[in-house]
Every structure is written in C-alpha cells, then in structure tokens.
PDB file of C-alpha atoms in Angstrom:
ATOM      1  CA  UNK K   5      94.963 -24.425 160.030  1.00  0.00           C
ATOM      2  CA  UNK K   6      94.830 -27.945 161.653  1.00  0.00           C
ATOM      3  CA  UNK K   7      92.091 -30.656 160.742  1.00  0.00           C
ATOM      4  CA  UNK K   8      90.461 -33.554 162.598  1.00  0.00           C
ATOM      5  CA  UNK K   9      88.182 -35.659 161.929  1.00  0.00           C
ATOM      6  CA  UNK K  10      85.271 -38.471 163.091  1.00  0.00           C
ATOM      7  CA  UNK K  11      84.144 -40.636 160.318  1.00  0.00           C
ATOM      8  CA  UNK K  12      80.404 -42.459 160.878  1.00  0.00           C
ATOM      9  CA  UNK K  13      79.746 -45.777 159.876  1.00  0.00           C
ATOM     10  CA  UNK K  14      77.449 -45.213 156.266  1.00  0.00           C
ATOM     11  CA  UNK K  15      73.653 -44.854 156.528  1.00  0.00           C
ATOM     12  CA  UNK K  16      70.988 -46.891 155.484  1.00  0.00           C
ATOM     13  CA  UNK K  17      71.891 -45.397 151.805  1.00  0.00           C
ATOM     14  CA  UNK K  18      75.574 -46.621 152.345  1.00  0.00           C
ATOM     15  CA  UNK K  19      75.733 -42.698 152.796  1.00  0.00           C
ATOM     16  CA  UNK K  20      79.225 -41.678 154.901  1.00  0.00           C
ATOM     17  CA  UNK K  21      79.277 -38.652 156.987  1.00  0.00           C
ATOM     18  CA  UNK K  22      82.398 -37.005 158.305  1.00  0.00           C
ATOM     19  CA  UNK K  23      82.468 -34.689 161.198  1.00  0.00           C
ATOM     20  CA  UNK K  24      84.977 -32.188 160.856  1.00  0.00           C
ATOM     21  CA  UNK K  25      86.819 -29.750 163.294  1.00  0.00           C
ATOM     22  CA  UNK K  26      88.552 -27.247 161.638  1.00  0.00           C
ATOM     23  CA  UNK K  27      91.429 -25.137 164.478  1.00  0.00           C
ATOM     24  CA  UNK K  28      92.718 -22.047 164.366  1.00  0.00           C
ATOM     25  CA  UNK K  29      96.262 -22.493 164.676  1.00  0.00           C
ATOM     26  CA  UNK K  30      96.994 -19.034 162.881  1.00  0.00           C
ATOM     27  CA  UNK K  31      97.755 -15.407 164.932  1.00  0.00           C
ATOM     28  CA  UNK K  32      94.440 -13.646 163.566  1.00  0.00           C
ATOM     29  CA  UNK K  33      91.057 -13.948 163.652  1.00  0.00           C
ATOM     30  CA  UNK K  34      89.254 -16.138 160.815  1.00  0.00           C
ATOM     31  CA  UNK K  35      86.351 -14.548 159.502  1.00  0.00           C
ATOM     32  CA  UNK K  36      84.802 -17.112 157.908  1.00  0.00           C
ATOM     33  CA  UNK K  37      85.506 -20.800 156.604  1.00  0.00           C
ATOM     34  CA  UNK K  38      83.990 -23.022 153.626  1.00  0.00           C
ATOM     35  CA  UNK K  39      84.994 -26.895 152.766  1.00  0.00           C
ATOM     36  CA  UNK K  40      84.002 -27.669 149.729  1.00  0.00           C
ATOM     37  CA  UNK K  41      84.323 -31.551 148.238  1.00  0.00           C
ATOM     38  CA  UNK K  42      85.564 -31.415 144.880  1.00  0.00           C
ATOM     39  CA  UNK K  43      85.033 -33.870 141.876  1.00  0.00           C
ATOM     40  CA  UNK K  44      87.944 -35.508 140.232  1.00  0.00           C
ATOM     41  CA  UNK K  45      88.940 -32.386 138.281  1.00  0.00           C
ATOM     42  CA  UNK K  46      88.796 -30.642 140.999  1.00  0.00           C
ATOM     43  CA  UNK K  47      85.025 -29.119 140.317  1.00  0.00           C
ATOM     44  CA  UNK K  48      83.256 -27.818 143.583  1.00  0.00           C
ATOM     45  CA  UNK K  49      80.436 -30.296 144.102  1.00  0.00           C
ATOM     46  CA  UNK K  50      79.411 -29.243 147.719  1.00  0.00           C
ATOM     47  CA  UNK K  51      79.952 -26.563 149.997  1.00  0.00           C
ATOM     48  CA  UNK K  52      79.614 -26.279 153.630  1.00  0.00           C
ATOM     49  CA  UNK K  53      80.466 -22.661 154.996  1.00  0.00           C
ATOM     50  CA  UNK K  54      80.598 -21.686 159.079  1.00  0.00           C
ATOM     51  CA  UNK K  55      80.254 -18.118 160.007  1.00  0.00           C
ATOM     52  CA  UNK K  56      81.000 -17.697 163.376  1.00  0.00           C
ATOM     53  CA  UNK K  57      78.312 -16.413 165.960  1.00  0.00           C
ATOM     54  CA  UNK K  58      80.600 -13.513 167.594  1.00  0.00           C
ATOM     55  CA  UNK K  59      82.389 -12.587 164.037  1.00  0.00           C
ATOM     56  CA  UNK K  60      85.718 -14.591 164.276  1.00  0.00           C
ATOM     57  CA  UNK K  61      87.167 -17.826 165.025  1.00  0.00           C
ATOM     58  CA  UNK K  62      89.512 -16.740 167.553  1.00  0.00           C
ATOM     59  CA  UNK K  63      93.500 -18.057 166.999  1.00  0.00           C
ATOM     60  CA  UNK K  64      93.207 -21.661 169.316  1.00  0.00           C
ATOM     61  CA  UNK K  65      89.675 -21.603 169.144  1.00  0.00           C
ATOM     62  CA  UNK K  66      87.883 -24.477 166.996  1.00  0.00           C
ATOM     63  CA  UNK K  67      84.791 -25.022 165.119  1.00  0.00           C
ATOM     64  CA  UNK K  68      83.379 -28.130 163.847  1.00  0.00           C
ATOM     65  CA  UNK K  69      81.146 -28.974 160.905  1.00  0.00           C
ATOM     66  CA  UNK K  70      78.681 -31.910 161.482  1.00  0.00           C
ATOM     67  CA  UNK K  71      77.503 -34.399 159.265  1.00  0.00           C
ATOM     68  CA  UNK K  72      80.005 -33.596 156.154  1.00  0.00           C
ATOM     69  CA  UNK K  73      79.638 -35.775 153.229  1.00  0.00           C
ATOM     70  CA  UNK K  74      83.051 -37.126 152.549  1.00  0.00           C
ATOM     71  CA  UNK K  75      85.086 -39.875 153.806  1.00  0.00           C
ATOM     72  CA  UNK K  76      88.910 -40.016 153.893  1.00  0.00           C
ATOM     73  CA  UNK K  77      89.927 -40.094 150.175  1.00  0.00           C
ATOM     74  CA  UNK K  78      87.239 -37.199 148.784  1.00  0.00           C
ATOM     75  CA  UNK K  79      89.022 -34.121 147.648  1.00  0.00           C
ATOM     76  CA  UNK K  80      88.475 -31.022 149.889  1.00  0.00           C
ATOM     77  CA  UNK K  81      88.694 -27.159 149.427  1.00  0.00           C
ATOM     78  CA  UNK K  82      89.355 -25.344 152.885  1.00  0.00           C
ATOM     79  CA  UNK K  83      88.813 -21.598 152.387  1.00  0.00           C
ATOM     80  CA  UNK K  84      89.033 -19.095 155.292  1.00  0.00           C
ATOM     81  CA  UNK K  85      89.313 -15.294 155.294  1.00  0.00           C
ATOM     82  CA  UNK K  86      90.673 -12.987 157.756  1.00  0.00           C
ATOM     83  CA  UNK K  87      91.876  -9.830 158.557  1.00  0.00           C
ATOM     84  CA  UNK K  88      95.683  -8.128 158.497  1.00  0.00           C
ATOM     85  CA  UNK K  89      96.156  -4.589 159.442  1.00  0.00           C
ATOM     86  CA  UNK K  90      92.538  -3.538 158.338  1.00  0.00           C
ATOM     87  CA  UNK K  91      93.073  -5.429 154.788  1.00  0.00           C
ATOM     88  CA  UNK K  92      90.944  -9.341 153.516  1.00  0.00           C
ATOM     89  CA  UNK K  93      92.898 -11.744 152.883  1.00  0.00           C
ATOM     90  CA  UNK K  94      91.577 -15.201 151.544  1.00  0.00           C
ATOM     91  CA  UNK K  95      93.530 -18.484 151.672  1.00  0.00           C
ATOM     92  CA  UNK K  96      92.876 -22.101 149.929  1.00  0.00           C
ATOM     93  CA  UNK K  97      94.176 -25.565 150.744  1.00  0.00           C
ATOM     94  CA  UNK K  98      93.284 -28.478 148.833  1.00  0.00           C
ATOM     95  CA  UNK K  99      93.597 -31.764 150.855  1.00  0.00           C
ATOM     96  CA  UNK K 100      92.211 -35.234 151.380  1.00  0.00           C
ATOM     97  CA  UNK K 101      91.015 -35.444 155.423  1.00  0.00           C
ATOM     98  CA  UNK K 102      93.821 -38.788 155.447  1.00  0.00           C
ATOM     99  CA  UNK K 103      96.311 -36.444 154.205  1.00  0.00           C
ATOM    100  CA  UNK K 104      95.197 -33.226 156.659  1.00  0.00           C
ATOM    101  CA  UNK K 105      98.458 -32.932 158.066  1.00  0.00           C
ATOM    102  CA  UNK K 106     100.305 -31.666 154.884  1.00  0.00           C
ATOM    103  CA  UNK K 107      98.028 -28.269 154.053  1.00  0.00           C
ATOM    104  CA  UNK K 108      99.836 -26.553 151.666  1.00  0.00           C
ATOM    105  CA  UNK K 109      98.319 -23.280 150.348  1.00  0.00           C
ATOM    106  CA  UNK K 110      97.173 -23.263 146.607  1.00  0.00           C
ATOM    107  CA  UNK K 111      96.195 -19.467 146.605  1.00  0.00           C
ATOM    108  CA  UNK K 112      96.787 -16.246 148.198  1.00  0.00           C
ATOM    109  CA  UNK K 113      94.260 -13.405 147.462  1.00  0.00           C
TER     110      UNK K 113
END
C-alpha cells in the first residue's frame, strides 16, 4: 500500500487536519480500509474507515480520506481486507505519515 499526504495549517482550535490518500499498489482488490490514530501505547483512539462505492479499491486505483486528525508524528493503524482465491484476508501496518514509506506488516489474518 503507498501513502500520501496534505497537511492543513491548524484551525482556529490549533486543530491539524491531514488529508490522506491511501493507493493500491497490491494485485487484488481491497475491500475495505480503516486508519486508526493510536495513543502512545498504541490504544486505538480514532478510526476513519472507507468502503468503496463499487465494492473494491481496484489495484492502481486510490482513495483519499479528508480532514484526518493527525499530523506527521501521530501513530497510525492502516487496515485493509481483500480477497485471495475466494478466501479474507486482513493486513495491518503501523506507521507515522513522515515515515509512510517503510510499511511493514504487523499482522496477517
């Protein structure tokens, strides 16, 4: 999966938002995606999920989630499912958005 991302400058509540867009870059369909920011022990704190319109993020295609609340340095979850040969399959990364580059899968369900 490959990551980039548009930071906004912080709101009137020194608030920052993060757009993210989230690619494809595997052979099969994604079903479905969540980020989730983690606390400093690594505790879900908020989750933003995208289920695509027509069923699947297509391998290429790209999605982006708007107005996520984390900046550079907040711990993120990515978790996507998909299919293989009629069987779900659900994969994690844990990642900072400055650090995107070096996904490295934590789980394999």
């Amino acid at each position: 999966m490959g990551s980039d991302y548009v930071t906004h400058p912080p709101d009137m509540l020194g608030v920052i938002y993060t757009d993210v867009t989230i690619t494809n870059n595997t052979d099969v369909p994604i079903k479905q995606l969540y980020l989730t920011m983690l606390d400093e022990v690594g505790r879900a704190t908020h989750n933003y999920g995208y289920f695509p319109e027509d069923s699947t993020i297509a391998p290429g295609e790209s999605v982006t989630l708007t107005s996520f609340g984390a900046d550079e340095l907040t711990p993120i979850r990515l978790t996507y499912s998909f299919y293989l040969d009629d069987v779900e399959y659900d994969m994690e990364y844990d990642f900072t958005l400055d650090h995107y580059q070096q996904l490295m899968p934590i789980r394999r369900a």
